Amino acid sequence: MDVKLSAGSTLFIEGDKADHLYNISHGCIRIHKLLPDGRRQVIGFLTTGDFLGFAVRDGYAYSAEAVTNTKLCGFSRVKLEHLLQAFPAMEKRLLGIAANELAVAQDQMLLLGRKTAAERLASFLIAFSDRLLKADLPISPIVLPMARSDISDYLGLTNETISRTFTRFRKLGLIELNNAETIYIRDMKRLRRVAGGEEP
């Protein structure tokens, strides 16, 4: 099943019946949860090649919205379960993807719980750069399709703090801001040290 979403469109809402698993063939998806007081916590950004929609219960554990125009391939959960019984190697692959999702969630808890604003933003930029590296693409520039408010809600910071930290990184020669979306990494070694807790 092919799914096309325009930027800002919703794929599913937290609690919806989890009857499909999706693979992103093009674009970017934002996944988030709503806190009891109505605030939004962005828990991840998924791009080309990523899977989403894994669920251990009947309902999705988060909401998913398109950041950009996005194309996905949807798989019926019931049909997929039958397919996995016939092809154990595929089940192992999907279990690996689910385990990676858990590792990412654990990293996010560390990011929000212990790191400073500079460490959080540096970690965020490095994570996007590492995705490019795994795809055999140049690690710079990084194109961030999401809004600053999305990044703020992901890192648990205010928009003002995000802007100040970007400016600080630029002045220190860590990055170059070509525009709101395109960021050139100028000193990856120092950026990694900042992500690890070293003062920029």
One Martini backbone bead per residue (centre of mass of N, CA, C, O) as a GRO file, in nm:
protein
  200
    1MET     BB    1   0.091   0.040   0.027
    2ASP     BB    2   0.057   0.362  -0.081
    3VAL     BB    3   0.176   0.673   0.072
    4LYS     BB    4   0.067   1.019   0.071
    5LEU     BB    5   0.215   1.320   0.211
    6SER     BB    6   0.177   1.623   0.320
    7ALA     BB    7   0.282   1.877   0.472
    8GLY     BB    8   0.133   1.830   0.801
    9SER     BB    9   0.037   1.553   0.790
   10THR     BB   10  -0.138   1.271   0.913
   11LEU     BB   11  -0.094   0.933   0.978
   12PHE     BB   12  -0.110   0.910   1.304
   13ILE     BB   13  -0.253   0.857   1.628
   14GLU     BB   14  -0.240   0.824   1.937
   15GLY     BB   15  -0.423   0.512   1.975
   16ASP     BB   16  -0.446   0.405   1.724
   17LYS     BB   17  -0.481   0.150   1.531
   18ALA     BB   18  -0.220  -0.098   1.481
   19ASP     BB   19  -0.241  -0.205   1.138
   20HIS     BB   20   0.044  -0.065   1.057
   21LEU     BB   21   0.344  -0.062   0.870
   22TYR     BB   22   0.625   0.161   0.792
   23ASN     BB   23   0.802   0.288   0.500
   24ILE     BB   24   1.031   0.525   0.400
   25SER     BB   25   1.091   0.655   0.067
   26HIS     BB   26   1.016   0.970   0.130
   27GLY     BB   27   1.125   1.195   0.365
   28CYS     BB   28   0.963   1.331   0.675
   29ILE     BB   29   0.906   1.225   1.016
   30ARG     BB   30   0.714   1.309   1.301
   31ILE     BB   31   0.739   1.209   1.641
   32HIS     BB   32   0.482   1.217   1.909
   33LYS     BB   33   0.381   1.344   2.231
   34LEU     BB   34   0.135   1.410   2.472
   35LEU     BB   35   0.101   1.577   2.743
   36PRO     BB   36  -0.121   1.632   2.998
   37ASP     BB   37  -0.080   1.964   2.947
   38GLY     BB   38  -0.037   1.971   2.606
   39ARG     BB   39   0.236   1.920   2.549
   40ARG     BB   40   0.507   1.865   2.325
   41GLN     BB   41   0.695   1.559   2.242
   42VAL     BB   42   0.958   1.503   2.059
   43ILE     BB   43   1.100   1.168   1.964
   44GLY     BB   44   1.137   1.205   1.637
   45PHE     BB   45   1.316   1.154   1.318
   46LEU     BB   46   1.216   1.030   1.001
   47THR     BB   47   1.357   0.870   0.715
   48THR     BB   48   1.479   0.732   0.463
   49GLY     BB   49   1.427   0.379   0.547
   50ASP     BB   50   1.241   0.403   0.772
   51PHE     BB   51   1.058   0.277   1.041
   52LEU     BB   52   0.703   0.260   1.141
   53GLY     BB   53   0.459   0.125   1.388
   54PHE     BB   54   0.544  -0.009   1.618
   55ALA     BB   55   0.360  -0.251   1.833
   56VAL     BB   56   0.258  -0.402   2.149
   57ARG     BB   57  -0.016  -0.300   2.093
   58ASP     BB   58  -0.311  -0.190   1.942
   59GLY     BB   59  -0.170   0.089   1.976
   60TYR     BB   60  -0.021   0.367   1.919
   61ALA     BB   61   0.247   0.543   2.102
   62TYR     BB   62   0.225   0.762   1.867
   63SER     BB   63   0.262   1.032   1.660
   64ALA     BB   64   0.237   1.105   1.294
   65GLU     BB   65   0.414   1.347   1.087
   66ALA     BB   66   0.470   1.551   0.820
   67VAL     BB   67   0.731   1.762   0.729
   68THR     BB   68   0.717   1.658   0.444
   69ASN     BB   69   0.687   1.537   0.161
   70THR     BB   70   0.556   1.195   0.168
   71LYS     BB   71   0.663   0.852   0.124
   72LEU     BB   72   0.496   0.532   0.169
   73CYS     BB   73   0.501   0.192   0.291
   74GLY     BB   74   0.237  -0.025   0.362
   75PHE     BB   75   0.174  -0.278   0.622
   76SER     BB   76   0.006  -0.528   0.722
   77ARG     BB   77   0.015  -0.669   1.025
   78VAL     BB   78  -0.112  -0.944   0.970
   79LYS     BB   79   0.044  -1.016   0.708
   80LEU     BB   80   0.325  -0.983   0.835
   81GLU     BB   81   0.304  -1.208   1.046
   82HIS     BB   82   0.278  -1.434   0.833
   83LEU     BB   83   0.544  -1.375   0.685
   84LEU     BB   84   0.736  -1.418   0.932
   85GLN     BB   85   0.674  -1.721   0.964
   86ALA     BB   86   0.800  -1.788   0.672
   87PHE     BB   87   1.041  -1.553   0.742
   88PRO     BB   88   1.271  -1.538   0.986
   89ALA     BB   89   1.480  -1.331   0.878
   90MET     BB   90   1.282  -1.092   0.878
   91GLU     BB   91   1.224  -1.091   1.179
   92LYS     BB   92   1.515  -1.028   1.266
   93ARG     BB   93   1.531  -0.754   1.128
   94LEU     BB   94   1.290  -0.618   1.281
   95LEU     BB   95   1.409  -0.659   1.563
   96GLY     BB   96   1.652  -0.477   1.510
   97ILE     BB   97   1.488  -0.220   1.464
   98ALA     BB   98   1.345  -0.219   1.740
   99ALA     BB   99   1.610  -0.207   1.907
  100ASN     BB  100   1.698   0.066   1.792
  101GLU     BB  101   1.459   0.228   1.899
  102LEU     BB  102   1.534   0.180   2.197
  103ALA     BB  103   1.814   0.313   2.188
  104VAL     BB  104   1.713   0.592   2.105
  105ALA     BB  105   1.533   0.638   2.354
  106GLN     BB  106   1.767   0.624   2.558
  107ASP     BB  107   1.926   0.863   2.443
  108GLN     BB  108   1.698   1.071   2.488
  109MET     BB  109   1.694   1.054   2.797
  110LEU     BB  110   1.982   1.156   2.832
  111LEU     BB  111   1.956   1.421   2.682
  112LEU     BB  112   1.727   1.541   2.877
  113GLY     BB  113   1.857   1.470   3.171
  114ARG     BB  114   2.195   1.572   3.137
  115LYS     BB  115   2.216   1.784   2.917
  116THR     BB  116   2.305   2.049   2.768
  117ALA     BB  117   2.236   2.257   2.517
  118ALA     BB  118   2.500   2.209   2.362
  119GLU     BB  119   2.494   1.898   2.379
  120ARG     BB  120   2.224   1.855   2.238
  121LEU     BB  121   2.281   1.994   1.965
  122ALA     BB  122   2.534   1.838   1.894
  123SER     BB  123   2.400   1.557   1.898
  124PHE     BB  124   2.193   1.616   1.677
  125LEU     BB  125   2.393   1.679   1.445
  126ILE     BB  126   2.549   1.412   1.458
  127ALA     BB  127   2.314   1.221   1.399
  128PHE     BB  128   2.265   1.330   1.113
  129SER     BB  129   2.550   1.281   1.008
  130ASP     BB  130   2.552   0.969   1.059
  131ARG     BB  131   2.330   0.905   0.857
  132LEU     BB  132   2.492   0.988   0.608
  133LEU     BB  133   2.726   0.793   0.649
  134LYS     BB  134   2.552   0.527   0.630
  135ALA     BB  135   2.461   0.633   0.323
  136ASP     BB  136   2.720   0.738   0.173
  137LEU     BB  137   2.731   1.042   0.258
  138PRO     BB  138   2.790   1.346   0.314
  139ILE     BB  139   2.824   1.508   0.637
  140SER     BB  140   2.838   1.772   0.453
  141PRO     BB  141   2.563   1.895   0.459
  142ILE     BB  142   2.288   1.967   0.667
  143VAL     BB  143   1.942   1.892   0.627
  144LEU     BB  144   1.674   2.063   0.796
  145PRO     BB  145   1.326   2.028   0.761
  146MET     BB  146   1.270   2.130   1.031
  147ALA     BB  147   1.166   2.320   1.271
  148ARG     BB  148   1.271   2.481   1.546
  149SER     BB  149   1.031   2.382   1.721
  150ASP     BB  150   1.095   2.083   1.682
  151ILE     BB  151   1.375   2.088   1.809
  152SER     BB  152   1.284   2.195   2.081
  153ASP     BB  153   1.084   1.951   2.144
  154TYR     BB  154   1.318   1.739   2.132
  155LEU     BB  155   1.535   1.892   2.340
  156GLY     BB  156   1.394   2.071   2.566
  157LEU     BB  157   1.375   2.366   2.437
  158THR     BB  158   1.393   2.675   2.338
  159ASN     BB  159   1.404   2.875   2.070
  160GLU     BB  160   1.612   3.072   2.187
  161THR     BB  161   1.826   2.861   2.264
  162ILE     BB  162   1.871   2.750   1.985
  163SER     BB  163   1.963   3.014   1.851
  164ARG     BB  164   2.202   3.076   2.042
  165THR     BB  165   2.357   2.809   1.989
  166PHE     BB  166   2.398   2.840   1.691
  167THR     BB  167   2.552   3.109   1.712
  168ARG     BB  168   2.780   3.003   1.888
  169PHE     BB  169   2.885   2.789   1.691
  170ARG     BB  170   2.952   2.985   1.466
  171LYS     BB  171   3.156   3.170   1.624
  172LEU     BB  172   3.344   2.902   1.688
  173GLY     BB  173   3.353   2.723   1.408
  174LEU     BB  174   3.163   2.462   1.390
  175ILE     BB  175   2.964   2.624   1.201
  176GLU     BB  176   2.750   2.686   0.909
  177LEU     BB  177   2.496   2.913   0.808
  178ASN     BB  178   2.321   2.926   0.517
  179ASN     BB  179   2.043   2.852   0.651
  180ALA     BB  180   1.780   2.720   0.820
  181GLU     BB  181   1.860   2.420   0.690
  182THR     BB  182   2.172   2.467   0.625
  183ILE     BB  183   2.456   2.278   0.757
  184TYR     BB  184   2.796   2.326   0.826
  185ILE     BB  185   3.063   2.133   0.913
  186ARG     BB  186   3.381   2.252   1.050
  187ASP     BB  187   3.412   2.082   1.350
  188MET     BB  188   3.371   1.767   1.445
  189LYS     BB  189   3.556   1.716   1.686
  190ARG     BB  190   3.445   1.947   1.865
  191LEU     BB  191   3.148   1.865   1.853
  192ARG     BB  192   3.191   1.593   1.995
  193ARG     BB  193   3.304   1.714   2.256
  194VAL     BB  194   3.052   1.871   2.330
  195ALA     BB  195   2.861   1.623   2.341
  196GLY     BB  196   3.059   1.500   2.583
  197GLY     BB  197   3.104   1.789   2.778
  198GLU     BB  198   3.260   2.003   2.644
  199GLU     BB  199   3.355   2.310   2.618
  200PRO     BB  200   3.322   2.537   2.346
   0.00000   0.00000   0.00000
